[in-house]
mmCIF file of C-alpha atoms and ligand atoms in Angstrom:
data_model
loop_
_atom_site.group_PDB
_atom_site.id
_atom_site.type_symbol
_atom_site.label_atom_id
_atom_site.label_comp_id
_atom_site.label_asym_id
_atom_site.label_seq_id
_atom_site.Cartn_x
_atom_site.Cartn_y
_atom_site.Cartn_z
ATOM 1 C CA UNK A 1 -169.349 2.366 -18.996
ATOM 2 C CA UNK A 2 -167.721 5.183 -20.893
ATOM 3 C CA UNK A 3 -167.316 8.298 -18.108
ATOM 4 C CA UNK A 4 -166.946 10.796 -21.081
ATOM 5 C CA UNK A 5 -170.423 10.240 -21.214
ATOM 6 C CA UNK A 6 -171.495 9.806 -17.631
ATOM 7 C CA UNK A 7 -170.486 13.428 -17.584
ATOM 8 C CA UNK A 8 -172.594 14.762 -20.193
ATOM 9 C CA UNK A 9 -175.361 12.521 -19.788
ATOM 10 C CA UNK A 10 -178.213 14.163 -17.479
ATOM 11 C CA UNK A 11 -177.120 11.980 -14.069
ATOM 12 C CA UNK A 12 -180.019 13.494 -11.672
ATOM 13 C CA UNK A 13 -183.406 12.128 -11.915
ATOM 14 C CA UNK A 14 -186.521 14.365 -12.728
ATOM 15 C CA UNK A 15 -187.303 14.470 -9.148
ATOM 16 C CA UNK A 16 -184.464 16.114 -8.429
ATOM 17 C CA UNK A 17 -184.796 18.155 -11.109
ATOM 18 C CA UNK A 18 -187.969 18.942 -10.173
ATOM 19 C CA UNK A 19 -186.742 20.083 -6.443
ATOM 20 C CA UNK A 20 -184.567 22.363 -8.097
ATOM 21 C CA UNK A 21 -187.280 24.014 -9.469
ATOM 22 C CA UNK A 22 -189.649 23.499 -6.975
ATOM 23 C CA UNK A 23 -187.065 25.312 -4.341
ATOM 24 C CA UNK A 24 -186.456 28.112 -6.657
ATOM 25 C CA UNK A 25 -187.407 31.638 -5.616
ATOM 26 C CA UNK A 26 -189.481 33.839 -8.435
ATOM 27 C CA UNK A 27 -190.865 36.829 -9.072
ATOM 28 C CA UNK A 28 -193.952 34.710 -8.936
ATOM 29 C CA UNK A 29 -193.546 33.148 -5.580
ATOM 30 C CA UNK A 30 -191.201 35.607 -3.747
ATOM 31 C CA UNK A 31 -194.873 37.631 -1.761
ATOM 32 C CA UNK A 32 -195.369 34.452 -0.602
ATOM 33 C CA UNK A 33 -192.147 33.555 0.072
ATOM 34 C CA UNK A 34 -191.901 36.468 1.556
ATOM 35 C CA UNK A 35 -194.964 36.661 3.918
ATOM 36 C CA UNK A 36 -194.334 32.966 5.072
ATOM 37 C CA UNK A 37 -191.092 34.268 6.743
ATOM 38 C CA UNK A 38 -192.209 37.562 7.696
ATOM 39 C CA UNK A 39 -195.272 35.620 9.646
ATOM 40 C CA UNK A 40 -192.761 33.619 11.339
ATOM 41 C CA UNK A 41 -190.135 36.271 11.888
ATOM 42 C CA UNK A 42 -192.885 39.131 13.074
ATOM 43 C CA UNK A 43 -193.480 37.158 16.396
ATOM 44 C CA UNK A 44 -189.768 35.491 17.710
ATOM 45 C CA UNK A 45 -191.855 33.324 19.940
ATOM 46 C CA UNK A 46 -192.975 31.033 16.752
ATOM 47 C CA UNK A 47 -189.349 30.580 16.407
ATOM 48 C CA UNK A 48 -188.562 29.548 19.548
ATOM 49 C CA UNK A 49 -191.702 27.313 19.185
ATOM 50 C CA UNK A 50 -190.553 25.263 16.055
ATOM 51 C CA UNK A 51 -186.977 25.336 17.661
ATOM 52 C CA UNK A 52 -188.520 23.469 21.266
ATOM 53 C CA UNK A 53 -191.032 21.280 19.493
ATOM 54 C CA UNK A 54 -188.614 19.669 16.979
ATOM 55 C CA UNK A 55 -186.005 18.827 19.883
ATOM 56 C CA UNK A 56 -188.400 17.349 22.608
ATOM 57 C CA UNK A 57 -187.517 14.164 23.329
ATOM 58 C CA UNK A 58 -189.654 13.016 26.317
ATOM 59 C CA UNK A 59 -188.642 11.645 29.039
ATOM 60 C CA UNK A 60 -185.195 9.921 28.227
ATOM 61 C CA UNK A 61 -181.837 9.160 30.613
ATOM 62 C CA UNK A 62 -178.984 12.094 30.455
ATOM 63 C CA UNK A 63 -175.210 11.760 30.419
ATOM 64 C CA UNK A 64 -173.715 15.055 31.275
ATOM 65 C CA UNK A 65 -170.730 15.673 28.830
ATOM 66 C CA UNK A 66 -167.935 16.934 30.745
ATOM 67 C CA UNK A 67 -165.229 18.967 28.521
ATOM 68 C CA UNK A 68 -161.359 18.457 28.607
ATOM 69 C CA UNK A 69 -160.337 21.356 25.951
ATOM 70 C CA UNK A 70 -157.202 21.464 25.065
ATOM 71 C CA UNK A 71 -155.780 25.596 24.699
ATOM 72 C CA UNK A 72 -156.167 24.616 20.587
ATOM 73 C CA UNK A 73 -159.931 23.421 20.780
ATOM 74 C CA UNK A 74 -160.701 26.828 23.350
ATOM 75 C CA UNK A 75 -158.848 28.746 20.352
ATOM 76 C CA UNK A 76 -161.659 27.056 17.938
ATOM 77 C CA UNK A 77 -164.228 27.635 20.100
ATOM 78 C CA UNK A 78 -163.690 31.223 20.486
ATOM 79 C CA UNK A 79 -163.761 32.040 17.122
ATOM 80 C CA UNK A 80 -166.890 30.046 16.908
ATOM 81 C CA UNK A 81 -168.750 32.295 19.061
ATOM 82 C CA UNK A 82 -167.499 35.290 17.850
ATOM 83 C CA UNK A 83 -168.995 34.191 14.455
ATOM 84 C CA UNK A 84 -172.244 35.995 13.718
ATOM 85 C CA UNK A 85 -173.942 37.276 10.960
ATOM 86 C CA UNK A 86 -173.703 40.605 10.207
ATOM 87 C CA UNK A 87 -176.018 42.965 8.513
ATOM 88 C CA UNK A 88 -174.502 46.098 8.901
ATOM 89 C CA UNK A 89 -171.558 47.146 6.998
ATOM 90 C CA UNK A 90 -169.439 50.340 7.872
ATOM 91 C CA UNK A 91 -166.357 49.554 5.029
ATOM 92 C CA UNK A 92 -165.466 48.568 1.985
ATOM 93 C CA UNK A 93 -162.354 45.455 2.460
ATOM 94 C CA UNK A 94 -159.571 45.589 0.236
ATOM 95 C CA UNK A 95 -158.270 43.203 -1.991
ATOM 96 C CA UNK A 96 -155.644 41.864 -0.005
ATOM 97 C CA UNK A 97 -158.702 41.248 2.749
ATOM 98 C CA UNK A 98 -160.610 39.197 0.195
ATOM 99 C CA UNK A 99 -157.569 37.322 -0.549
ATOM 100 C CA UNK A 100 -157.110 36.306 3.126
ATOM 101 C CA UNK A 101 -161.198 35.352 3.213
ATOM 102 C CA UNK A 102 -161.158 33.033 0.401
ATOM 103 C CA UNK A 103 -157.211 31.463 1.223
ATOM 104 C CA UNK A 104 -158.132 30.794 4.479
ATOM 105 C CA UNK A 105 -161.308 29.024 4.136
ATOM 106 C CA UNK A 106 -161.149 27.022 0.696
ATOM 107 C CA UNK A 107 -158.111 26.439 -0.304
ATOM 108 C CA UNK A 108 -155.880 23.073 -1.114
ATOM 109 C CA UNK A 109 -154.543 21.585 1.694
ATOM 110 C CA UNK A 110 -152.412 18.665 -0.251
ATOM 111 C CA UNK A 111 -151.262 18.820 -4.122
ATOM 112 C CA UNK A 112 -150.252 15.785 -5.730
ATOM 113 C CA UNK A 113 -147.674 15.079 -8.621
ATOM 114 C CA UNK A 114 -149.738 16.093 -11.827
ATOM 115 C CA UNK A 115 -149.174 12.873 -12.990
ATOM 116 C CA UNK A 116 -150.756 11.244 -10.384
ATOM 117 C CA UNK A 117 -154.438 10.619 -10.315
ATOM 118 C CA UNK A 118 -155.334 11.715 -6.974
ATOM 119 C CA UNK A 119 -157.032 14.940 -7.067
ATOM 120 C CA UNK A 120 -155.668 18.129 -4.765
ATOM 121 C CA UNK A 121 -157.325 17.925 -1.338
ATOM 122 C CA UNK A 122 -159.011 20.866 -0.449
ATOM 123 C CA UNK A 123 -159.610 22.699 2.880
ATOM 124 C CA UNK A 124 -163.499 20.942 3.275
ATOM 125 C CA UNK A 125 -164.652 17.716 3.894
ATOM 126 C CA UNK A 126 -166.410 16.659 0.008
ATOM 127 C CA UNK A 127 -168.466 13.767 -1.335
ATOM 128 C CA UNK A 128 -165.731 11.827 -3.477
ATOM 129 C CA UNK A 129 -163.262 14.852 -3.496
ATOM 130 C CA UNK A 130 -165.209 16.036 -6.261
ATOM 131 C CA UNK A 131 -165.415 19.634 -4.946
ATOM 132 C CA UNK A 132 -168.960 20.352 -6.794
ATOM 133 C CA UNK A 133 -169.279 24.028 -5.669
ATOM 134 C CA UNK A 134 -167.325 26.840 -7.182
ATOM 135 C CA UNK A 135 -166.984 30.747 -5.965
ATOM 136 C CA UNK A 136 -168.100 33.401 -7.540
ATOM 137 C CA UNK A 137 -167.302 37.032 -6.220
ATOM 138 C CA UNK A 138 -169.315 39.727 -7.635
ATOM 139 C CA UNK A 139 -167.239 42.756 -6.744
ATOM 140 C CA UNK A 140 -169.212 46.295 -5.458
ATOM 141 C CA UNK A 141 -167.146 47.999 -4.134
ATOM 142 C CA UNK A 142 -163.934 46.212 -2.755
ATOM 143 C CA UNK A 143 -160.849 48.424 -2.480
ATOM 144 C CA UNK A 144 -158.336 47.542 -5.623
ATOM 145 C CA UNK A 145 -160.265 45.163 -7.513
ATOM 146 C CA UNK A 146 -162.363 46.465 -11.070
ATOM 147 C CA UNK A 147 -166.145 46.002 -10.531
ATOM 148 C CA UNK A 148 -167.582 43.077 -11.867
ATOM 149 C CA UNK A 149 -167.907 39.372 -11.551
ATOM 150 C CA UNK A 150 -165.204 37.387 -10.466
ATOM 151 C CA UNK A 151 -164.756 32.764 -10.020
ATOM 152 C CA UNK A 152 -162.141 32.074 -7.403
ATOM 153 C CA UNK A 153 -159.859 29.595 -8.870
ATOM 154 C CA UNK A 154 -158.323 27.324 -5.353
ATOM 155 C CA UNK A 155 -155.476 26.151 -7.773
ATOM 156 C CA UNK A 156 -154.185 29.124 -9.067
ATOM 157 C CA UNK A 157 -155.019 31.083 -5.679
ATOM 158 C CA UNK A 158 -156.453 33.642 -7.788
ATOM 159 C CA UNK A 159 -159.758 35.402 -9.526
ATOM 160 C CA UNK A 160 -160.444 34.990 -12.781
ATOM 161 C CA UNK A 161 -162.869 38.129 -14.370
ATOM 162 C CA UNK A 162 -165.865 36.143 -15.532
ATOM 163 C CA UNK A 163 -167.563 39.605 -16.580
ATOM 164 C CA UNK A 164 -166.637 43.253 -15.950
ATOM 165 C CA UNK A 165 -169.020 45.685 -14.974
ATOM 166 C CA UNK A 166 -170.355 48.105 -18.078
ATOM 167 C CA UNK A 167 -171.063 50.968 -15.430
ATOM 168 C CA UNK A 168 -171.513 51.442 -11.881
ATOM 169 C CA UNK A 169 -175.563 51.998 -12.292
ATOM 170 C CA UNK A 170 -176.290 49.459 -14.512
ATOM 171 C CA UNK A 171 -174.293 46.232 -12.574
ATOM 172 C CA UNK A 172 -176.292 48.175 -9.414
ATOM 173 C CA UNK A 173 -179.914 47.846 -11.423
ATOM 174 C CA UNK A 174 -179.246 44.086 -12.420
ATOM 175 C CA UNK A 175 -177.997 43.313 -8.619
ATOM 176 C CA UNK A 176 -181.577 44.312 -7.344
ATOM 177 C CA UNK A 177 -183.415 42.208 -9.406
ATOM 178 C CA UNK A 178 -181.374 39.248 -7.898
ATOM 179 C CA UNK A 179 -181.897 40.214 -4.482
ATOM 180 C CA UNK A 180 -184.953 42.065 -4.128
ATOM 181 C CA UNK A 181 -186.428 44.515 -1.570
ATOM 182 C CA UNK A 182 -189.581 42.496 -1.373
ATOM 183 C CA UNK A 183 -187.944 39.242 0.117
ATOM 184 C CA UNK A 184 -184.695 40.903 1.758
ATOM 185 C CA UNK A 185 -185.871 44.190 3.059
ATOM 186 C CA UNK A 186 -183.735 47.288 2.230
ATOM 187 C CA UNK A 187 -179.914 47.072 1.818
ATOM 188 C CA UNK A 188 -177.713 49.483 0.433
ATOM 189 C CA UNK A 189 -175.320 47.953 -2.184
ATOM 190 C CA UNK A 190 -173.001 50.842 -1.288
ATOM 191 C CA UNK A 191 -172.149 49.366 1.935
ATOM 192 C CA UNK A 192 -171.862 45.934 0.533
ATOM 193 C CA UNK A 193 -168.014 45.274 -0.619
ATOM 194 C CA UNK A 194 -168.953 42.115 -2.683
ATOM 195 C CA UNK A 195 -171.497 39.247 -2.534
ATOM 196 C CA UNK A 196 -170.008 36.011 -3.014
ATOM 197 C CA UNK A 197 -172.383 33.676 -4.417
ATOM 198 C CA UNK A 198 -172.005 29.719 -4.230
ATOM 199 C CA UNK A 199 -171.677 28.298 -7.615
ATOM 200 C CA UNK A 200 -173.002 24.373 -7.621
ATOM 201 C CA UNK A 201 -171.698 21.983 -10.492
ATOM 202 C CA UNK A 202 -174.229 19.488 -9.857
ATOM 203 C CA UNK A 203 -173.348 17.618 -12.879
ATOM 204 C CA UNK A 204 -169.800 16.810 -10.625
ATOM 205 C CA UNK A 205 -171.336 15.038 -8.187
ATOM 206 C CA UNK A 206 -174.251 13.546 -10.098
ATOM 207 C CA UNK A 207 -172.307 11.877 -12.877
ATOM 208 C CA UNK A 208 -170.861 9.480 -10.065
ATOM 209 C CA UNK A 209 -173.708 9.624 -6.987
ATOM 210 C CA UNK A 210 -176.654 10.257 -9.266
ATOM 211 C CA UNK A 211 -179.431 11.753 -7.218
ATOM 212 C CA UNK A 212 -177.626 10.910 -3.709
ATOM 213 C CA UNK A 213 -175.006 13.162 -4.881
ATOM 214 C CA UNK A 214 -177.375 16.626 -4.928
ATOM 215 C CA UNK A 215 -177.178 16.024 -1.293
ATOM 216 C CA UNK A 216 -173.600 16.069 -1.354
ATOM 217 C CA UNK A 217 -173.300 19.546 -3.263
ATOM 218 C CA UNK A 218 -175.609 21.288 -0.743
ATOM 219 C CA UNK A 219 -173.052 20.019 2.536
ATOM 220 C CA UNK A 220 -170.096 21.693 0.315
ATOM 221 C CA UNK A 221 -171.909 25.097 0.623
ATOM 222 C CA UNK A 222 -173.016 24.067 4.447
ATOM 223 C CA UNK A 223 -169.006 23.823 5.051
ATOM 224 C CA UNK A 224 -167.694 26.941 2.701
ATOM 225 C CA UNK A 225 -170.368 28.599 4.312
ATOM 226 C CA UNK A 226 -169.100 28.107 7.846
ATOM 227 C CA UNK A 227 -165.915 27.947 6.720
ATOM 228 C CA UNK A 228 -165.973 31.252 5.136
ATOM 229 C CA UNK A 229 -167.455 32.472 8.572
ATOM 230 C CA UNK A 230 -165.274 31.341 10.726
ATOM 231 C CA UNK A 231 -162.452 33.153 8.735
ATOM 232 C CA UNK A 232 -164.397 36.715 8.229
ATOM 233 C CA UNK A 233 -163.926 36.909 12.095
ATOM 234 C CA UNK A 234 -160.475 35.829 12.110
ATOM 235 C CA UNK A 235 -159.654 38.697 9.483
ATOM 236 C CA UNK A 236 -161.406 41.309 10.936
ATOM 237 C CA UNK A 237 -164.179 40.772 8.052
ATOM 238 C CA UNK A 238 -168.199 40.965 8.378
ATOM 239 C CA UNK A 239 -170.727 38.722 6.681
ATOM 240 C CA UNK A 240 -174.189 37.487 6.123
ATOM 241 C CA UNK A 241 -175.499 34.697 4.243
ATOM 242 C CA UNK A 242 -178.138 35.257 2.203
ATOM 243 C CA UNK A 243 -180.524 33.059 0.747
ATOM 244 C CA UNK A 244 -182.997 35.589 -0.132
ATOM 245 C CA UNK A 245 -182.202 36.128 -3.810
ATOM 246 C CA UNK A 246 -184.502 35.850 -7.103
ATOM 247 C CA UNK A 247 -182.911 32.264 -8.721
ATOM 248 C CA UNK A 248 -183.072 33.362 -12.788
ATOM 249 C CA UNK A 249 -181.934 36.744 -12.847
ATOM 250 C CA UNK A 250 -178.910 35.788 -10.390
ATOM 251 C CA UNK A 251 -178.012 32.556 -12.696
ATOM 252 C CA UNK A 252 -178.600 34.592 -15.797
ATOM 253 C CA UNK A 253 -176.416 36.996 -14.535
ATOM 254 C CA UNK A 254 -173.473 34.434 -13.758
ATOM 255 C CA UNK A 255 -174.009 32.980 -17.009
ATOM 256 C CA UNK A 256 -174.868 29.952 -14.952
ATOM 257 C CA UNK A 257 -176.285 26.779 -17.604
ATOM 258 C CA UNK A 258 -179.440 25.819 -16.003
ATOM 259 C CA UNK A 259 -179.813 23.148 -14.785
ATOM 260 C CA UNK A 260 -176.419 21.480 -13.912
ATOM 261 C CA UNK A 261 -174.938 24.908 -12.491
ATOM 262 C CA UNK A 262 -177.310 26.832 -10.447
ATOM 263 C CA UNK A 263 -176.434 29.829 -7.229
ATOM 264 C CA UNK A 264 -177.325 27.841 -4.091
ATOM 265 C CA UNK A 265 -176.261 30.207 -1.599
ATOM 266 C CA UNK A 266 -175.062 33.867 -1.453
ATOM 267 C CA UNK A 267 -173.440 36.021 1.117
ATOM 268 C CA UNK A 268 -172.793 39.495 1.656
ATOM 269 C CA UNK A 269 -169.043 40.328 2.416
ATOM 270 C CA UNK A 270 -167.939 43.560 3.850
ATOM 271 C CA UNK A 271 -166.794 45.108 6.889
HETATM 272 C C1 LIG B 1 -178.782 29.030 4.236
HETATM 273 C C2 LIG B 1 -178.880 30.348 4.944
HETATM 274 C C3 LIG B 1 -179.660 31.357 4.405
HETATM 275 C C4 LIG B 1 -179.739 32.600 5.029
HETATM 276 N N1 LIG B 1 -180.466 33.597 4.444
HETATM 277 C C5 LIG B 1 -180.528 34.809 5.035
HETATM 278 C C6 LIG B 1 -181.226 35.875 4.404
HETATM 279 O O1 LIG B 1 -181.739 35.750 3.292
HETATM 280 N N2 LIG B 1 -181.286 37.073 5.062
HETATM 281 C C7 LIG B 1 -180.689 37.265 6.266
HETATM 282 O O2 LIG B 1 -180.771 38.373 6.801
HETATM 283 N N3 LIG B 1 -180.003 36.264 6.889
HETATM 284 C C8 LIG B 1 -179.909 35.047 6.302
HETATM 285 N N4 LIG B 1 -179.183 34.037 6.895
HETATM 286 C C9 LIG B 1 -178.516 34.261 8.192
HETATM 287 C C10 LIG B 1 -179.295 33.597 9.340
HETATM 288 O O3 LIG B 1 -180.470 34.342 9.575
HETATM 289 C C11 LIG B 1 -178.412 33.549 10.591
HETATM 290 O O4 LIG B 1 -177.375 32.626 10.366
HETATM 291 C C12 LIG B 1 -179.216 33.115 11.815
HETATM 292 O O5 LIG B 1 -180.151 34.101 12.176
HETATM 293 C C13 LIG B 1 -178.315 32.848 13.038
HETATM 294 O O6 LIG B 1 -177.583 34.009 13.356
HETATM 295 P P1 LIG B 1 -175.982 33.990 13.421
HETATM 296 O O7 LIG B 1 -175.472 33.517 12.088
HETATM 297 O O8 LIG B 1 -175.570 35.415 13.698
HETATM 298 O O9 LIG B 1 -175.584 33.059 14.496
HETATM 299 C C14 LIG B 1 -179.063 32.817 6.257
HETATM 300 C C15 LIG B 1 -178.264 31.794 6.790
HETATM 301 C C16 LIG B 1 -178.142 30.594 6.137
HETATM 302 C C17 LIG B 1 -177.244 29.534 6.711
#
């Protein structure tokens, strides 16, 4: 088996291709995208509902779980519940605040000789240490850093300019197209210091897990995600996934190459 080729070769299925697609959000499906949620979101009871109905067990025997934190775990917990989303932004973070957000949430953890062939472990649990998911930062407004779009190197704890912004309007007019009023509701970029957007390699994880390993990808952005969380609120930052984003224009604008790199999450950073 020659792995040169295992990499190249197309290692996910059309099935999985398929879901890809299928789970894309368009300028032809957003309205419905967009009325689907609204119907559930309009009347918090229906969430509640599919919430209550999707945990109901019957009747089954209970064992109480009685806690014995440690001060450590209490620490963890704390931040935990002090982790929320947050929609409204007052100001713009500054460089050396981004820095903090992205080297205390995914950053290596244990470097190797370069000789040797273990990889760098990082600071997430991944599928094969394969690490399938890069960061992108597309810089608004963030104090001290040009505008324009930025990939987070973890080895190098630094960001590499992917694309700089031609003018302030212009970047502004491509962002809306990616996230658009019809399936967010109204934000104001202004507010917004940068949206990080969660870059998956599928081809990383596919050329050794085939289709099994698209699963994998999507738990890397499940543990940035919360990852990247839990450190806004220890650094005094604000953020707010966001899933609601047009799939094209956003990957056209990364330069993304459909359909082994594709934005599978996005988040609003600010503070
Ligand atoms: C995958 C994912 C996609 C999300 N997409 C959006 C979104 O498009 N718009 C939004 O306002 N919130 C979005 N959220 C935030 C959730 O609504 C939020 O996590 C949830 O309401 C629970 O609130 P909490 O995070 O404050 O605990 C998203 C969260 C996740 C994990």
């Amino acid at each position: 088996m020659d792995v040169a080729n295992l990499f190249y070769d197309q290692g996910l299925s059309q099935y999985a291709l398929d879901f890809m697609q299928s789970s894309s959000m368009t300028s032809f499906n957003q309205l419905e995208n967009a009325q689907r949620i609204q119907s559930i979101m309009n009347i918090p009871y229906y969430s509640q509902q599919i919430v209550t109905h999707t945990m109901e067990r019957g009747t089954t025997k209970r064992v109480k779980l009685n806690t014995s934190f440690n001060e450590e775990s209490l620490e963890l917990r704390n931040i935990q519940i002090r982790r929320k989303s947050s929609r409204s932004f007052q100001e713009h973070i500054r460089l050396e605040e981004l820095a903090n957000l992205f080297l205390s949430s995914y950053f290596i953890t244990e470097r190797f000789e370069k000789h040797s062939h273990h990889l760098s472990r990082r600071s997430i649990p991944s599928g094969g240490a394969l690490y399938p998911v890069d960061l992108y930062y597309i810089n608004l407004n963030t104090i001290g850093l040009p505008r324009g779009i930025y990939v987070y190197n973890p080895h190098e704890e630094s960001l590499e300019l992917v694309q700089s912004a031609a003018s302030k309007k212009i970047f502004f007019r491509q962002l809306k197209k990616c996230f658009p009023e019809a399936v967010l509701g109204s934000w104001n970029l202004d507010l917004i210091s940068g949206i990080l957007v969660f870059g998956g390699v599928l081809s990383r994880c596919s050329c050794k897990y085939g289709d099994r390993g698209l699963r994998f990808v999507l738990m890397d952005v499940g543990a940035l995600c919360q990852n990247l969380h839990l450190s806004a609120v220890t650094n005094g930052l604000a953020c707010c996934a966001i899933g609601g984003y047009l799939d094209q224009p956003l990957n056209d604008l990364l330069g993304f190459q459909q359909p082994n790199e594709s934005a599978l999450l996005s988040m609003f950073v600010g503070k």
